[in-house]
C-alpha atoms as one frame of an Amber mdcrd trajectory, in Angstrom:
protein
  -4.942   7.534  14.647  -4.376   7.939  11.311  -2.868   5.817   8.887  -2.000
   5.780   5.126  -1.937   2.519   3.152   0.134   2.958  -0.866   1.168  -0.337
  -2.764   3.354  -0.321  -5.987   5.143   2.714  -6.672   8.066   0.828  -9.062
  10.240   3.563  -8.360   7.843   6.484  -9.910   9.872   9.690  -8.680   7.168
  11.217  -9.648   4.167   9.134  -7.981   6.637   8.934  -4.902   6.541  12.701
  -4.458   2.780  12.936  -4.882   2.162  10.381  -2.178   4.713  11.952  -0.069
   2.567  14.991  -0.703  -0.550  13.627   0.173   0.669  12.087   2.983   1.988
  14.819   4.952  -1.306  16.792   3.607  -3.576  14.174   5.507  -2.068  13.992
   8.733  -1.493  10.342   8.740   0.732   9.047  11.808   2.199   5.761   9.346
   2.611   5.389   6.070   2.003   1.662   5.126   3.780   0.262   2.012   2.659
  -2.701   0.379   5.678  -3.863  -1.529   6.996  -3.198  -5.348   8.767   0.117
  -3.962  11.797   0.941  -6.074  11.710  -1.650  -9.237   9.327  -1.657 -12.102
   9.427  -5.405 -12.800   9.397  -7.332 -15.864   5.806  -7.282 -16.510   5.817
  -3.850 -16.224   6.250  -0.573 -18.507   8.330   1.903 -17.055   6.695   4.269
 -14.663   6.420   8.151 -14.932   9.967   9.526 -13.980  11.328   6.287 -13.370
  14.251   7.207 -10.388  14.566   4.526  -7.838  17.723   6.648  -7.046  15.048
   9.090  -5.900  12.330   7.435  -4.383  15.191   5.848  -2.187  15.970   9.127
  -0.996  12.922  10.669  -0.556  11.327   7.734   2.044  14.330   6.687   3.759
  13.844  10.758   4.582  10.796   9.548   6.756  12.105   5.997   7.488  10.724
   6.573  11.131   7.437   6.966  10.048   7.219   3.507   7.200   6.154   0.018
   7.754   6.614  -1.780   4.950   5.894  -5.795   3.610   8.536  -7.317   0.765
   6.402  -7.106  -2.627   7.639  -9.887  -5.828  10.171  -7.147  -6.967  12.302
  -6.583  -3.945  15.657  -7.914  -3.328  17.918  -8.221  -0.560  19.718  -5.043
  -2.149  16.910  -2.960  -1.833  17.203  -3.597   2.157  20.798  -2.116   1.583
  19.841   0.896   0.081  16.398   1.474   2.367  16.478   2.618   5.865  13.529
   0.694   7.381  12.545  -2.523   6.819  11.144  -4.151   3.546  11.940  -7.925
   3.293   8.951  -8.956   5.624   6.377 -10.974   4.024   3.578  -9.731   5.847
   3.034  -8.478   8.689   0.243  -7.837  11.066  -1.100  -4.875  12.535  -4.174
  -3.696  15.053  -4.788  -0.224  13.815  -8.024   1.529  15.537  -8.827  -1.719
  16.833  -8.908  -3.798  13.812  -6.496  -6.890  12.880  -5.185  -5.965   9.524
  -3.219  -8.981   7.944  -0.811  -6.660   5.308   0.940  -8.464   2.649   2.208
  -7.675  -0.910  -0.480  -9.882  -2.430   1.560 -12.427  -4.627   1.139 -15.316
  -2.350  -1.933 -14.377   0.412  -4.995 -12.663  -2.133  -8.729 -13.080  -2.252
  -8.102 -16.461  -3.426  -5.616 -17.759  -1.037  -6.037 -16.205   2.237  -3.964
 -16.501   5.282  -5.332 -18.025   8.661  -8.033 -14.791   9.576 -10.533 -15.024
  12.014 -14.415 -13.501  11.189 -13.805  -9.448  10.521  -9.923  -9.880  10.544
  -8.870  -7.395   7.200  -6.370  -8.515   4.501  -4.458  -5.923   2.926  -3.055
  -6.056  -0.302  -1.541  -4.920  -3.534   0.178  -6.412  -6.518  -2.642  -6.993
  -8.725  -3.090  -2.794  -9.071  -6.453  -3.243  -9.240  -8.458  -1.235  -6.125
 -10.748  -3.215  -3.697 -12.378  -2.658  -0.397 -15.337  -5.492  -0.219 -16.203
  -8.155   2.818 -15.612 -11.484   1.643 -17.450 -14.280   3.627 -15.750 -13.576
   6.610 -12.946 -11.157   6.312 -12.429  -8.074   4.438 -10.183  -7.745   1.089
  -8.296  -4.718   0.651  -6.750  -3.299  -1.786  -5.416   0.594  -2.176  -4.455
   0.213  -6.203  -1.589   0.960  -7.238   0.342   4.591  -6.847   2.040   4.545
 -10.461   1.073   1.402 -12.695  -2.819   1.068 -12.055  -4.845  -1.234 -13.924
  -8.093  -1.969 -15.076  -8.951   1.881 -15.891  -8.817   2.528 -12.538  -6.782
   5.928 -11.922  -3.515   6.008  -9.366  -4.856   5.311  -5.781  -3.778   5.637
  -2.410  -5.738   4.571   0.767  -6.388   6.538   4.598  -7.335   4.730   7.472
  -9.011   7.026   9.565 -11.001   5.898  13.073 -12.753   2.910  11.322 -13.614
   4.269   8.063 -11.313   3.068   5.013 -10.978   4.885   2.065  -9.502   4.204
  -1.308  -8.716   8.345  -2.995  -7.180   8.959  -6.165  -4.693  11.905  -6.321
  -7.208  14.762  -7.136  -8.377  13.918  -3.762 -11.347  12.101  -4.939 -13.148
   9.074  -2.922 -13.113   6.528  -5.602 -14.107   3.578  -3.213 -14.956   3.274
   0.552 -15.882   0.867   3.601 -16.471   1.508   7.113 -15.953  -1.093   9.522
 -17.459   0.289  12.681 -20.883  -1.951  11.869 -18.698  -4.811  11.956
């Protein structure tokens, strides 16, 4: 199967649409979101077309086909206004045969990782920085972020597909890839 991965869209209509896009483009059976869905934040500038109004509408449209971990900017009225569930911390998946751990990324990172066992994969965004790299004895993940990247890196999305990961940007580019059948 197939299976899209998108973290931090702070309520970018615009980024929303693109995803949405490229998601039905690819094939993917799930679209995983990775928290920070409809509200910019504090730290934030406001994202192209900001319209949480929108974005609400246009994914509870596929709420059927969403998984979805709380990020550090949802609230309990967010679950009122989204169709599918998004106040989970984290949540853990086996995808293609591999143990993903998936999590926003403000408490379990690179730095303070959950219990994993040796090739288990943590999945991440919040920091809106892209990463796919094996760590000692996991694998850190992280797709970027959809509107508000950082670190020059452009707006990112990820596709699971078999056992090859891949981080794209939306001109359909590979900016950064892992496979984990060698694993």
């Amino acid at each position: 199967m197939k299976y899209m991965f998108a973290s931090d869209i702070h309520g970018s209509a615009w980024y929303c649409q693109r995803l949405l896009e490229e998601y039905r483009r690819s094939g993917a059976d799930r679209l995983i979101l990775l928290g920070d869905i409809l509200y910019h934040g504090p730290r934030n500038d406001l994202p192209r077309e900001y319209d949480p109004k929108k974005v609400i509408a246009m994914l509870n449209g596929i709420k059927n086909e969403i998984y979805a971990v709380r990020g550090n900017c949802e609230a309990e009225v967010d679950q009122m206004v989204l169709k599918f569930p998004v106040m989970a911390d984290y949540g853990v998946l086996v995808l293609n045969g591999l143990t993903f751990y998936a999590t926003h990324g403000h408490v379990y990172h690179q730095d303070n990782l959950p219990p994993m066992k040796k090739g288990d994969i943590l999945i991440h965004g919040h920091t809106h920085l892209l990463k796919a790299e094996q760590e000692e004895n996991c694998y850190v993940i992280n797709p970027g972020s959809v509107s508000i990247p950082k670190g020059g890196n452009p707006a990112t999305y990820a596709i699971l597909e078999e056992k090859c990961f891949r981080i794209l940007d939306f001109d359909g580019n590979i900016v950064r890839e892992i496979d984990f059948s060698g694993r």
